[in-house]
Coordinates of C-alpha atoms in Angstrom, one line a residue:
X25 CA 94.3 43.0 96.8
X26 CA 92.5 46.1 95.2
X27 CA 90.8 48.2 98.1
X28 CA 88.0 49.6 96.2
X29 CA 84.4 48.3 96.1
X30 CA 84.6 45.6 93.5
X31 CA 81.6 43.7 91.2
X32 CA 82.1 39.8 90.5
X33 CA 84.5 39.0 87.2
X34 CA 82.5 40.0 84.3
X35 CA 83.6 38.6 80.8
X36 CA 82.9 42.4 78.9
X37 CA 83.1 42.5 75.2
X38 CA 81.2 45.6 74.7
X39 CA 79.8 47.9 76.1
X40 CA 77.4 51.4 75.9
X41 CA 77.1 54.4 78.0
X42 CA 73.4 54.6 79.8
X43 CA 72.1 58.5 80.6
X44 CA 69.1 59.9 82.4
X45 CA 67.8 58.8 85.5
X46 CA 71.0 56.4 86.3
X47 CA 74.5 57.1 84.5
X48 CA 76.0 54.0 83.9
X49 CA 78.6 52.4 81.9
X50 CA 75.8 48.8 80.4
X51 CA 78.4 45.3 80.1
X52 CA 77.7 43.0 77.2
X53 CA 77.0 40.6 79.8
X54 CA 74.2 42.5 81.2
X55 CA 76.1 44.1 84.4
X56 CA 76.0 47.9 85.3
X57 CA 78.9 49.7 86.4
X58 CA 77.4 53.5 87.7
X59 CA 79.1 56.3 86.7
X60 CA 80.9 59.4 89.3
X61 CA 82.6 61.1 86.7
X62 CA 82.8 61.9 82.9
X63 CA 86.0 63.0 81.2
X64 CA 85.2 63.6 77.5
X65 CA 88.1 65.3 76.3
X66 CA 88.4 63.5 73.2
X67 CA 86.7 63.4 70.5
X68 CA 87.7 59.1 69.9
X69 CA 87.3 58.0 73.3
X70 CA 85.0 58.9 76.5
X71 CA 86.7 58.8 79.8
X72 CA 84.7 57.9 83.3
X73 CA 85.4 57.3 86.8
X74 CA 83.2 54.1 88.1
X75 CA 82.2 53.3 91.6
X76 CA 82.6 49.7 91.6
X77 CA 85.7 48.3 89.8
X78 CA 85.2 45.8 87.1
X79 CA 87.3 43.0 85.2
X80 CA 87.2 43.4 81.8
X81 CA 89.2 42.7 78.3
X82 CA 91.4 45.6 77.0
X83 CA 90.1 46.1 73.6
X84 CA 93.4 47.6 72.8
X85 CA 96.1 45.0 74.4
X86 CA 93.6 42.3 75.4
X87 CA 95.3 42.4 79.0
X88 CA 92.4 41.4 81.3
X89 CA 92.6 45.2 83.7
X90 CA 90.7 45.6 86.7
X91 CA 89.7 49.4 86.7
X92 CA 87.8 52.2 88.7
X93 CA 89.0 54.6 85.3
X94 CA 87.5 52.9 82.6
X95 CA 87.5 54.7 77.8
X96 CA 84.9 53.6 76.2
X97 CA 86.0 53.9 72.4
X98 CA 83.0 52.6 69.5
X99 CA 81.2 51.2 72.1
X100 CA 84.5 48.6 73.6
X101 CA 86.7 49.4 76.9
X102 CA 90.0 50.5 76.9
X103 CA 92.1 50.6 80.0
X104 CA 93.5 53.4 81.3
X105 CA 97.2 53.5 79.5
X106 CA 95.9 52.5 76.5
X107 CA 93.5 55.4 76.4
X108 CA 96.5 57.0 77.7
X109 CA 98.4 56.1 74.4
X110 CA 95.9 56.7 72.1
X111 CA 98.0 60.1 71.6
X112 CA 101.0 58.6 70.7
X113 CA 100.1 55.9 67.3
X114 CA 98.6 59.1 66.3
X115 CA 101.2 61.3 63.6
X116 CA 102.5 64.5 64.6
X117 CA 101.4 67.5 63.5
X118 CA 103.3 69.1 60.7
X119 CA 105.6 71.8 62.1
X120 CA 104.8 76.0 61.4
X121 CA 108.3 76.7 59.6
X122 CA 108.1 80.7 60.0
X123 CA 109.0 82.4 56.6
X124 CA 112.0 84.1 57.0
X125 CA 112.8 85.6 53.8
X126 CA 112.4 89.0 53.2
X127 CA 109.8 91.1 52.1
X128 CA 111.6 93.5 49.9

């Protein structure tokens, strides 16, 4: 059982972030969760710390999740695990190989 404050279970599909005056995530079923902090560290998804735990199905892994830390990508909720794995699915950058040939 989670020790975090909870809101009732939701059947969320999509979500959107609302700014001033109340920073919150609005869920598709009309529920809202207050945002305590945001961590916009990726260009394709933002990470949010919420005041209450929400229940949702992750749009990436389709698993049922209960979390106070969620990511929003293209208006869809991602669980923390799938957010962390976003870099893993991208191709690594090509290594830079120094030119060891002589300039002479």
